[in-house]
Amino acid sequence: MALRVTLLLASLLLPAFVLHTQAQEFVRPELRATRVSQPPLIDGALDDVAWQDSRLETGEFLSYNPLHGSPIPQTSAVWMAYDANYLYFAFKCDDPDPSGIKTSVTRRDNIWQDDWVGLSLDALGTGQLSYHLMVNASGVQLDMLNSVAGNEDTSPDWIWDSASRLTDTGFSAEIRIPLQSIRLEGGPNTRMGVLFWRRVSRLGVSVAWPPLEPNAWVFERHANLRFDSIEPRLAREILPSATYGRTTLRDEPGRWGAASSRGDVGLSTKVGLTSSVTVV
């Protein structure tokens, strides 16, 4: 009898629990991109006119690795602007002990052990594909392509620009993303998904905004980044090539024969038909 009563109570309470859980579902924050007429100089210094009125209203960055939901003494601020050709992001990464910031001049995609900052950008706003772009305090880049299947691929190396500098309060960084390097739908009231993250190496802690929940990945936590109007820049690439070869054979052990030479030239093109279709 006691077991039946327990099961009955559980069946009655379960719908209320489900409703409460659904009420706690993540509500995506809304951010508004600022269009600028004077682009920032990508030098790591945040003294450009473009950053005066383009700070994003992000909340506190909270930890997602190795622990979840904890604040850290290091604070972060983000700016975002755009024009007809580029997206621009700026970061101010304060640290109560700037001397503890770890950075290095190394090869691309090799900054995992450093302090870094960056973003996850779902440029199409579909929740299927995201560009991950990070930069350390020396300006060295790390980029990956992330799919909804959970795979992060570091082999694509897009064309984008970055610069960082150490400051008295931590470090600052700027990122410039050519619209030709990413796929987006464009048009009025365009929406992208965005998440910002930072690594503090000496603490072994990674933080993000919006916060990353356990067992959730970026597509479930992206904020909505709104543009009044933005148009894609379709790919237009012309890549000339030239090769030259010279061959000779040994007629005898001590003598080479006559040499033959051959040269060749080529031209390859890449033309974007739409934001998602490219002809090579």
PDB file of C-alpha atoms in Angstrom:
ATOM      1  CA  MET A   1       0.000   0.000   0.000  1.00  0.00           C
ATOM      2  CA  ALA A   2       2.833   2.425   0.916  1.00  0.00           C
ATOM      3  CA  LEU A   3       4.474   1.793  -2.466  1.00  0.00           C
ATOM      4  CA  ARG A   4       1.223   2.553  -4.320  1.00  0.00           C
ATOM      5  CA  VAL A   5       0.790   5.821  -2.397  1.00  0.00           C
ATOM      6  CA  THR A   6       4.375   6.827  -3.188  1.00  0.00           C
ATOM      7  CA  LEU A   7       3.913   6.138  -6.903  1.00  0.00           C
ATOM      8  CA  LEU A   8       0.627   8.050  -6.921  1.00  0.00           C
ATOM      9  CA  LEU A   9       2.235  11.079  -5.294  1.00  0.00           C
ATOM     10  CA  ALA A  10       5.137  10.926  -7.752  1.00  0.00           C
ATOM     11  CA  SER A  11       2.730  10.862 -10.709  1.00  0.00           C
ATOM     12  CA  LEU A  12       0.897  13.879  -9.318  1.00  0.00           C
ATOM     13  CA  LEU A  13       4.052  15.895  -8.616  1.00  0.00           C
ATOM     14  CA  LEU A  14       5.870  15.106 -11.874  1.00  0.00           C
ATOM     15  CA  PRO A  15       3.843  17.491 -14.104  1.00  0.00           C
ATOM     16  CA  ALA A  16       4.472  20.348 -11.679  1.00  0.00           C
ATOM     17  CA  PHE A  17       8.195  19.552 -11.671  1.00  0.00           C
ATOM     18  CA  VAL A  18       8.284  19.513 -15.477  1.00  0.00           C
ATOM     19  CA  LEU A  19       6.493  22.872 -15.646  1.00  0.00           C
ATOM     20  CA  HIS A  20       8.941  24.369 -13.154  1.00  0.00           C
ATOM     21  CA  THR A  21      11.891  23.028 -15.159  1.00  0.00           C
ATOM     22  CA  GLN A  22      10.493  24.451 -18.371  1.00  0.00           C
ATOM     23  CA  ALA A  23      10.001  27.812 -16.679  1.00  0.00           C
ATOM     24  CA  GLN A  24      13.726  27.789 -15.857  1.00  0.00           C
ATOM     25  CA  GLU A  25      14.735  27.272 -19.491  1.00  0.00           C
ATOM     26  CA  PHE A  26      17.431  29.537 -20.835  1.00  0.00           C
ATOM     27  CA  VAL A  27      16.182  32.828 -22.273  1.00  0.00           C
ATOM     28  CA  ARG A  28      18.673  34.108 -24.822  1.00  0.00           C
ATOM     29  CA  PRO A  29      19.954  37.612 -24.052  1.00  0.00           C
ATOM     30  CA  GLU A  30      19.528  40.218 -26.791  1.00  0.00           C
ATOM     31  CA  LEU A  31      22.497  42.298 -27.953  1.00  0.00           C
ATOM     32  CA  ARG A  32      22.475  45.080 -30.557  1.00  0.00           C
ATOM     33  CA  ALA A  33      25.423  45.599 -32.918  1.00  0.00           C
ATOM     34  CA  THR A  34      26.563  49.172 -33.547  1.00  0.00           C
ATOM     35  CA  ARG A  35      27.242  50.305 -37.115  1.00  0.00           C
ATOM     36  CA  VAL A  36      30.235  52.636 -37.394  1.00  0.00           C
ATOM     37  CA  SER A  37      31.477  54.943 -40.125  1.00  0.00           C
ATOM     38  CA  GLN A  38      35.040  55.077 -38.808  1.00  0.00           C
ATOM     39  CA  PRO A  39      36.587  51.619 -38.386  1.00  0.00           C
ATOM     40  CA  PRO A  40      38.898  50.926 -35.453  1.00  0.00           C
ATOM     41  CA  LEU A  41      42.602  50.452 -35.956  1.00  0.00           C
ATOM     42  CA  ILE A  42      43.421  46.869 -35.019  1.00  0.00           C
ATOM     43  CA  ASP A  43      46.381  47.499 -32.736  1.00  0.00           C
ATOM     44  CA  GLY A  44      45.172  46.225 -29.349  1.00  0.00           C
ATOM     45  CA  ALA A  45      44.519  49.714 -27.972  1.00  0.00           C
ATOM     46  CA  LEU A  46      40.905  50.502 -27.127  1.00  0.00           C
ATOM     47  CA  ASP A  47      41.113  54.229 -27.838  1.00  0.00           C
ATOM     48  CA  ASP A  48      39.194  54.225 -31.130  1.00  0.00           C
ATOM     49  CA  VAL A  49      36.055  56.267 -31.768  1.00  0.00           C
ATOM     50  CA  ALA A  50      34.307  53.025 -32.776  1.00  0.00           C
ATOM     51  CA  TRP A  51      34.434  51.778 -29.174  1.00  0.00           C
ATOM     52  CA  GLN A  52      32.954  54.871 -27.542  1.00  0.00           C
ATOM     53  CA  ASP A  53      29.300  53.826 -27.860  1.00  0.00           C
ATOM     54  CA  SER A  54      29.482  50.153 -28.796  1.00  0.00           C
ATOM     55  CA  ARG A  55      30.008  48.365 -25.487  1.00  0.00           C
ATOM     56  CA  LEU A  56      27.810  45.297 -25.137  1.00  0.00           C
ATOM     57  CA  GLU A  57      25.697  44.821 -22.022  1.00  0.00           C
ATOM     58  CA  THR A  58      27.101  41.470 -21.027  1.00  0.00           C
ATOM     59  CA  GLY A  59      26.789  40.108 -17.545  1.00  0.00           C
ATOM     60  CA  GLU A  60      29.529  38.645 -15.417  1.00  0.00           C
ATOM     61  CA  PHE A  61      31.588  35.916 -17.039  1.00  0.00           C
ATOM     62  CA  LEU A  62      31.088  32.682 -15.046  1.00  0.00           C
ATOM     63  CA  SER A  63      33.190  29.539 -14.995  1.00  0.00           C
ATOM     64  CA  TYR A  64      32.367  26.480 -17.074  1.00  0.00           C
ATOM     65  CA  ASN A  65      35.631  24.552 -16.734  1.00  0.00           C
ATOM     66  CA  PRO A  66      36.568  22.844 -14.468  1.00  0.00           C
ATOM     67  CA  LEU A  67      33.766  24.098 -12.191  1.00  0.00           C
ATOM     68  CA  HIS A  68      30.426  25.565 -13.165  1.00  0.00           C
ATOM     69  CA  GLY A  69      28.876  28.907 -12.325  1.00  0.00           C
ATOM     70  CA  SER A  70      31.608  30.523 -10.217  1.00  0.00           C
ATOM     71  CA  PRO A  71      32.757  34.141 -10.638  1.00  0.00           C
ATOM     72  CA  ILE A  72      36.467  34.963 -10.750  1.00  0.00           C
ATOM     73  CA  PRO A  73      38.419  38.097  -9.732  1.00  0.00           C
ATOM     74  CA  GLN A  74      39.325  38.735 -13.387  1.00  0.00           C
ATOM     75  CA  THR A  75      36.655  40.892 -15.068  1.00  0.00           C
ATOM     76  CA  SER A  76      35.921  41.181 -18.781  1.00  0.00           C
ATOM     77  CA  ALA A  77      34.233  43.796 -20.979  1.00  0.00           C
ATOM     78  CA  VAL A  78      33.251  43.448 -24.652  1.00  0.00           C
ATOM     79  CA  TRP A  79      32.614  45.906 -27.483  1.00  0.00           C
ATOM     80  CA  MET A  80      31.196  45.111 -30.923  1.00  0.00           C
ATOM     81  CA  ALA A  81      30.831  47.178 -34.104  1.00  0.00           C
ATOM     82  CA  TYR A  82      30.444  46.570 -37.830  1.00  0.00           C
ATOM     83  CA  ASP A  83      30.452  48.245 -41.234  1.00  0.00           C
ATOM     84  CA  ALA A  84      29.939  47.143 -44.829  1.00  0.00           C
ATOM     85  CA  ASN A  85      33.073  44.999 -44.849  1.00  0.00           C
ATOM     86  CA  TYR A  86      33.904  43.782 -41.346  1.00  0.00           C
ATOM     87  CA  LEU A  87      32.758  42.747 -37.903  1.00  0.00           C
ATOM     88  CA  TYR A  88      34.828  44.227 -35.069  1.00  0.00           C
ATOM     89  CA  PHE A  89      35.188  42.961 -31.498  1.00  0.00           C
ATOM     90  CA  ALA A  90      37.178  44.415 -28.624  1.00  0.00           C
ATOM     91  CA  PHE A  91      37.924  42.967 -25.185  1.00  0.00           C
ATOM     92  CA  LYS A  92      39.223  44.511 -21.978  1.00  0.00           C
ATOM     93  CA  CYS A  93      40.494  41.734 -19.740  1.00  0.00           C
ATOM     94  CA  ASP A  94      41.317  43.074 -16.289  1.00  0.00           C
ATOM     95  CA  ASP A  95      43.343  41.093 -13.784  1.00  0.00           C
ATOM     96  CA  PRO A  96      44.144  41.949 -10.138  1.00  0.00           C
ATOM     97  CA  ASP A  97      47.647  40.554 -10.785  1.00  0.00           C
ATOM     98  CA  PRO A  98      48.611  41.519 -14.371  1.00  0.00           C
ATOM     99  CA  SER A  99      52.090  40.059 -13.888  1.00  0.00           C
ATOM    100  CA  GLY A 100      50.505  36.604 -13.686  1.00  0.00           C
ATOM    101  CA  ILE A 101      49.092  36.723 -17.227  1.00  0.00           C
ATOM    102  CA  LYS A 102      50.610  33.948 -19.309  1.00  0.00           C
ATOM    103  CA  THR A 103      51.198  34.605 -22.992  1.00  0.00           C
ATOM    104  CA  SER A 104      53.591  33.455 -25.676  1.00  0.00           C
ATOM    105  CA  VAL A 105      54.601  34.104 -29.260  1.00  0.00           C
ATOM    106  CA  THR A 106      53.941  30.754 -30.849  1.00  0.00           C
ATOM    107  CA  ARG A 107      52.437  29.162 -33.912  1.00  0.00           C
ATOM    108  CA  ARG A 108      48.776  29.553 -34.744  1.00  0.00           C
ATOM    109  CA  ASP A 109      46.271  27.341 -32.885  1.00  0.00           C
ATOM    110  CA  ASN A 110      48.824  26.666 -30.116  1.00  0.00           C
ATOM    111  CA  ILE A 111      47.670  29.000 -27.324  1.00  0.00           C
ATOM    112  CA  TRP A 112      45.669  26.580 -25.176  1.00  0.00           C
ATOM    113  CA  GLN A 113      48.057  26.970 -22.223  1.00  0.00           C
ATOM    114  CA  ASP A 114      48.016  30.788 -22.395  1.00  0.00           C
ATOM    115  CA  ASP A 115      45.549  33.411 -21.209  1.00  0.00           C
ATOM    116  CA  TRP A 116      43.181  34.047 -24.110  1.00  0.00           C
ATOM    117  CA  VAL A 117      39.856  35.665 -24.945  1.00  0.00           C
ATOM    118  CA  GLY A 118      37.482  35.296 -27.870  1.00  0.00           C
ATOM    119  CA  LEU A 119      34.071  34.372 -29.164  1.00  0.00           C
ATOM    120  CA  SER A 120      31.848  31.719 -30.667  1.00  0.00           C
ATOM    121  CA  LEU A 121      29.911  33.163 -33.631  1.00  0.00           C
ATOM    122  CA  ASP A 122      26.943  31.448 -35.265  1.00  0.00           C
ATOM    123  CA  ALA A 123      26.922  33.823 -38.232  1.00  0.00           C
ATOM    124  CA  LEU A 124      23.975  32.160 -39.997  1.00  0.00           C
ATOM    125  CA  GLY A 125      21.934  32.065 -36.795  1.00  0.00           C
ATOM    126  CA  THR A 126      20.815  28.495 -37.476  1.00  0.00           C
ATOM    127  CA  GLY A 127      22.318  26.760 -34.444  1.00  0.00           C
ATOM    128  CA  GLN A 128      24.228  24.373 -36.710  1.00  0.00           C
ATOM    129  CA  LEU A 129      27.667  25.855 -37.326  1.00  0.00           C
ATOM    130  CA  SER A 130      29.825  28.243 -35.320  1.00  0.00           C
ATOM    131  CA  TYR A 131      33.129  30.005 -35.853  1.00  0.00           C
ATOM    132  CA  HIS A 132      35.366  29.938 -32.774  1.00  0.00           C
ATOM    133  CA  LEU A 133      38.006  32.674 -32.739  1.00  0.00           C
ATOM    134  CA  MET A 134      40.371  33.291 -29.826  1.00  0.00           C
ATOM    135  CA  VAL A 135      43.485  35.389 -29.321  1.00  0.00           C
ATOM    136  CA  ASN A 136      46.105  35.439 -26.563  1.00  0.00           C
ATOM    137  CA  ALA A 137      47.667  38.495 -24.955  1.00  0.00           C
ATOM    138  CA  SER A 138      50.388  38.487 -27.642  1.00  0.00           C
ATOM    139  CA  GLY A 139      47.888  38.545 -30.516  1.00  0.00           C
ATOM    140  CA  VAL A 140      48.400  34.911 -31.596  1.00  0.00           C
ATOM    141  CA  GLN A 141      45.249  33.423 -33.103  1.00  0.00           C
ATOM    142  CA  LEU A 142      43.329  30.211 -32.530  1.00  0.00           C
ATOM    143  CA  ASP A 143      40.364  29.400 -34.752  1.00  0.00           C
ATOM    144  CA  MET A 144      38.088  26.393 -35.082  1.00  0.00           C
ATOM    145  CA  LEU A 145      34.923  25.401 -36.898  1.00  0.00           C
ATOM    146  CA  ASN A 146      32.355  23.875 -34.566  1.00  0.00           C
ATOM    147  CA  SER A 147      29.330  21.865 -35.693  1.00  0.00           C
ATOM    148  CA  VAL A 148      26.169  20.946 -33.849  1.00  0.00           C
ATOM    149  CA  ALA A 149      27.513  17.369 -33.773  1.00  0.00           C
ATOM    150  CA  GLY A 150      30.065  18.610 -31.240  1.00  0.00           C
ATOM    151  CA  ASN A 151      33.168  18.421 -33.387  1.00  0.00           C
ATOM    152  CA  GLU A 152      35.747  21.238 -33.222  1.00  0.00           C
ATOM    153  CA  ASP A 153      37.977  21.338 -36.299  1.00  0.00           C
ATOM    154  CA  THR A 154      41.159  23.422 -36.082  1.00  0.00           C
ATOM    155  CA  SER A 155      42.243  22.743 -39.679  1.00  0.00           C
ATOM    156  CA  PRO A 156      40.389  25.704 -41.281  1.00  0.00           C
ATOM    157  CA  ASP A 157      42.449  28.877 -40.987  1.00  0.00           C
ATOM    158  CA  TRP A 158      40.296  31.830 -41.974  1.00  0.00           C
ATOM    159  CA  ILE A 159      41.534  35.244 -42.896  1.00  0.00           C
ATOM    160  CA  TRP A 160      40.920  37.525 -39.926  1.00  0.00           C
ATOM    161  CA  ASP A 161      42.955  40.077 -38.025  1.00  0.00           C
ATOM    162  CA  SER A 162      43.792  40.439 -34.352  1.00  0.00           C
ATOM    163  CA  ALA A 163      46.026  42.416 -32.049  1.00  0.00           C
ATOM    164  CA  SER A 164      46.563  42.397 -28.280  1.00  0.00           C
ATOM    165  CA  ARG A 165      48.626  44.261 -25.752  1.00  0.00           C
ATOM    166  CA  LEU A 166      49.447  43.930 -22.084  1.00  0.00           C
ATOM    167  CA  THR A 167      48.253  46.846 -19.950  1.00  0.00           C
ATOM    168  CA  ASP A 168      48.613  48.068 -16.390  1.00  0.00           C
ATOM    169  CA  THR A 169      45.315  46.374 -15.518  1.00  0.00           C
ATOM    170  CA  GLY A 170      45.547  43.179 -17.594  1.00  0.00           C
ATOM    171  CA  PHE A 171      45.395  42.960 -21.374  1.00  0.00           C
ATOM    172  CA  SER A 172      43.223  44.172 -24.236  1.00  0.00           C
ATOM    173  CA  ALA A 173      42.485  42.611 -27.608  1.00  0.00           C
ATOM    174  CA  GLU A 174      40.826  43.532 -30.887  1.00  0.00           C
ATOM    175  CA  ILE A 175      39.470  41.236 -33.611  1.00  0.00           C
ATOM    176  CA  ARG A 176      38.432  42.129 -37.157  1.00  0.00           C
ATOM    177  CA  ILE A 177      36.466  39.552 -39.180  1.00  0.00           C
ATOM    178  CA  PRO A 178      36.013  40.155 -42.930  1.00  0.00           C
ATOM    179  CA  LEU A 179      32.450  39.444 -44.017  1.00  0.00           C
ATOM    180  CA  GLN A 180      33.956  37.527 -46.942  1.00  0.00           C
ATOM    181  CA  SER A 181      35.424  35.027 -44.459  1.00  0.00           C
ATOM    182  CA  ILE A 182      32.086  33.977 -42.935  1.00  0.00           C
ATOM    183  CA  ARG A 183      28.685  32.881 -44.153  1.00  0.00           C
ATOM    184  CA  LEU A 184      25.689  34.987 -43.206  1.00  0.00           C
ATOM    185  CA  GLU A 185      22.198  35.567 -44.544  1.00  0.00           C
ATOM    186  CA  GLY A 186      22.154  39.350 -44.282  1.00  0.00           C
ATOM    187  CA  GLY A 187      19.283  41.757 -44.802  1.00  0.00           C
ATOM    188  CA  PRO A 188      17.318  43.890 -42.334  1.00  0.00           C
ATOM    189  CA  ASN A 189      17.182  42.764 -38.708  1.00  0.00           C
ATOM    190  CA  THR A 190      19.775  40.055 -39.207  1.00  0.00           C
ATOM    191  CA  ARG A 191      20.361  37.776 -36.220  1.00  0.00           C
ATOM    192  CA  MET A 192      23.517  35.911 -35.301  1.00  0.00           C
ATOM    193  CA  GLY A 193      24.358  33.830 -32.259  1.00  0.00           C
ATOM    194  CA  VAL A 194      27.319  34.848 -30.104  1.00  0.00           C
ATOM    195  CA  LEU A 195      29.048  33.736 -26.913  1.00  0.00           C
ATOM    196  CA  PHE A 196      32.210  35.192 -25.354  1.00  0.00           C
ATOM    197  CA  TRP A 197      34.785  33.285 -23.360  1.00  0.00           C
ATOM    198  CA  ARG A 198      38.092  33.765 -21.601  1.00  0.00           C
ATOM    199  CA  ARG A 199      40.810  31.552 -20.170  1.00  0.00           C
ATOM    200  CA  VAL A 200      42.857  32.442 -17.074  1.00  0.00           C
ATOM    201  CA  SER A 201      45.749  30.034 -17.338  1.00  0.00           C
ATOM    202  CA  ARG A 202      47.275  30.230 -13.859  1.00  0.00           C
ATOM    203  CA  LEU A 203      43.878  29.508 -12.278  1.00  0.00           C
ATOM    204  CA  GLY A 204      43.133  26.727 -14.750  1.00  0.00           C
ATOM    205  CA  VAL A 205      39.675  28.265 -15.202  1.00  0.00           C
ATOM    206  CA  SER A 206      37.639  29.092 -18.314  1.00  0.00           C
ATOM    207  CA  VAL A 207      34.693  31.498 -18.090  1.00  0.00           C
ATOM    208  CA  ALA A 208      31.955  32.497 -20.513  1.00  0.00           C
ATOM    209  CA  TRP A 209      29.030  34.810 -21.103  1.00  0.00           C
ATOM    210  CA  PRO A 210      26.271  33.779 -21.442  1.00  0.00           C
ATOM    211  CA  PRO A 211      27.222  31.136 -18.866  1.00  0.00           C
ATOM    212  CA  LEU A 212      27.699  27.606 -20.151  1.00  0.00           C
ATOM    213  CA  GLU A 213      25.654  25.043 -18.222  1.00  0.00           C
ATOM    214  CA  PRO A 214      26.917  21.512 -17.543  1.00  0.00           C
ATOM    215  CA  ASN A 215      26.327  19.211 -20.523  1.00  0.00           C
ATOM    216  CA  ALA A 216      25.324  22.189 -22.680  1.00  0.00           C
ATOM    217  CA  TRP A 217      27.318  23.518 -25.600  1.00  0.00           C
ATOM    218  CA  VAL A 218      27.480  26.886 -27.314  1.00  0.00           C
ATOM    219  CA  PHE A 219      24.486  26.416 -29.616  1.00  0.00           C
ATOM    220  CA  GLU A 220      22.247  26.116 -26.568  1.00  0.00           C
ATOM    221  CA  ARG A 221      23.711  29.223 -24.917  1.00  0.00           C
ATOM    222  CA  HIS A 222      24.358  31.747 -27.669  1.00  0.00           C
ATOM    223  CA  ALA A 223      22.995  35.240 -27.126  1.00  0.00           C
ATOM    224  CA  ASN A 224      21.093  36.857 -30.008  1.00  0.00           C
ATOM    225  CA  LEU A 225      23.200  39.497 -31.745  1.00  0.00           C
ATOM    226  CA  ARG A 226      20.954  41.810 -33.796  1.00  0.00           C
ATOM    227  CA  PHE A 227      21.939  43.977 -36.760  1.00  0.00           C
ATOM    228  CA  ASP A 228      19.708  46.707 -38.147  1.00  0.00           C
ATOM    229  CA  SER A 229      20.946  45.780 -41.613  1.00  0.00           C
ATOM    230  CA  ILE A 230      23.982  43.934 -42.904  1.00  0.00           C
ATOM    231  CA  GLU A 231      24.747  42.405 -46.284  1.00  0.00           C
ATOM    232  CA  PRO A 232      27.028  39.436 -46.992  1.00  0.00           C
ATOM    233  CA  ARG A 233      30.187  39.937 -48.983  1.00  0.00           C
ATOM    234  CA  LEU A 234      30.269  37.013 -51.382  1.00  0.00           C
ATOM    235  CA  ALA A 235      33.599  35.309 -51.976  1.00  0.00           C
ATOM    236  CA  ARG A 236      35.587  36.593 -54.934  1.00  0.00           C
ATOM    237  CA  GLU A 237      39.035  35.028 -55.174  1.00  0.00           C
ATOM    238  CA  ILE A 238      41.496  34.727 -58.052  1.00  0.00           C
ATOM    239  CA  LEU A 239      44.587  32.644 -57.288  1.00  0.00           C
ATOM    240  CA  PRO A 240      47.321  32.614 -59.955  1.00  0.00           C
ATOM    241  CA  SER A 241      49.945  29.863 -59.857  1.00  0.00           C
ATOM    242  CA  ALA A 242      53.206  29.080 -61.617  1.00  0.00           C
ATOM    243  CA  THR A 243      55.407  25.996 -61.574  1.00  0.00           C
ATOM    244  CA  TYR A 244      58.789  25.254 -63.083  1.00  0.00           C
ATOM    245  CA  GLY A 245      60.671  21.965 -63.188  1.00  0.00           C
ATOM    246  CA  ARG A 246      64.073  20.922 -64.520  1.00  0.00           C
ATOM    247  CA  THR A 247      64.998  17.284 -64.988  1.00  0.00           C
ATOM    248  CA  THR A 248      68.317  15.649 -65.844  1.00  0.00           C
ATOM    249  CA  LEU A 249      69.448  12.039 -65.885  1.00  0.00           C
ATOM    250  CA  ARG A 250      72.915  10.565 -65.276  1.00  0.00           C
ATOM    251  CA  ASP A 251      74.225   9.054 -68.556  1.00  0.00           C
ATOM    252  CA  GLU A 252      77.235   7.485 -66.885  1.00  0.00           C
ATOM    253  CA  PRO A 253      78.443   7.280 -63.257  1.00  0.00           C
ATOM    254  CA  GLY A 254      80.571  10.371 -63.758  1.00  0.00           C
ATOM    255  CA  ARG A 255      78.522  12.334 -66.307  1.00  0.00           C
ATOM    256  CA  TRP A 256      75.070  13.936 -66.400  1.00  0.00           C
ATOM    257  CA  GLY A 257      72.999  14.015 -69.541  1.00  0.00           C
ATOM    258  CA  ALA A 258      71.168  16.948 -71.084  1.00  0.00           C
ATOM    259  CA  ALA A 259      68.551  18.641 -68.935  1.00  0.00           C
ATOM    260  CA  SER A 260      64.923  19.196 -69.876  1.00  0.00           C
ATOM    261  CA  SER A 261      62.810  21.990 -68.474  1.00  0.00           C
ATOM    262  CA  ARG A 262      59.087  22.510 -68.214  1.00  0.00           C
ATOM    263  CA  GLY A 263      57.033  25.416 -66.956  1.00  0.00           C
ATOM    264  CA  ASP A 264      53.326  25.829 -66.365  1.00  0.00           C
ATOM    265  CA  VAL A 265      50.978  28.589 -65.273  1.00  0.00           C
ATOM    266  CA  GLY A 266      47.445  28.337 -63.918  1.00  0.00           C
ATOM    267  CA  LEU A 267      44.573  30.301 -62.521  1.00  0.00           C
ATOM    268  CA  SER A 268      41.925  29.179 -60.020  1.00  0.00           C
ATOM    269  CA  THR A 269      38.880  31.146 -58.975  1.00  0.00           C
ATOM    270  CA  LYS A 270      36.328  30.992 -56.177  1.00  0.00           C
ATOM    271  CA  VAL A 271      33.009  32.755 -56.681  1.00  0.00           C
ATOM    272  CA  GLY A 272      30.223  32.944 -54.114  1.00  0.00           C
ATOM    273  CA  LEU A 273      26.750  32.650 -55.600  1.00  0.00           C
ATOM    274  CA  THR A 274      24.925  32.952 -52.277  1.00  0.00           C
ATOM    275  CA  SER A 275      25.951  33.066 -48.612  1.00  0.00           C
ATOM    276  CA  SER A 276      26.056  29.253 -48.563  1.00  0.00           C
ATOM    277  CA  VAL A 277      26.924  28.283 -52.180  1.00  0.00           C
ATOM    278  CA  THR A 278      30.403  28.794 -53.676  1.00  0.00           C
ATOM    279  CA  VAL A 279      31.642  27.720 -57.102  1.00  0.00           C
ATOM    280  CA  VAL A 280      35.326  26.834 -57.380  1.00  0.00           C
TER     281      VAL A 280
END
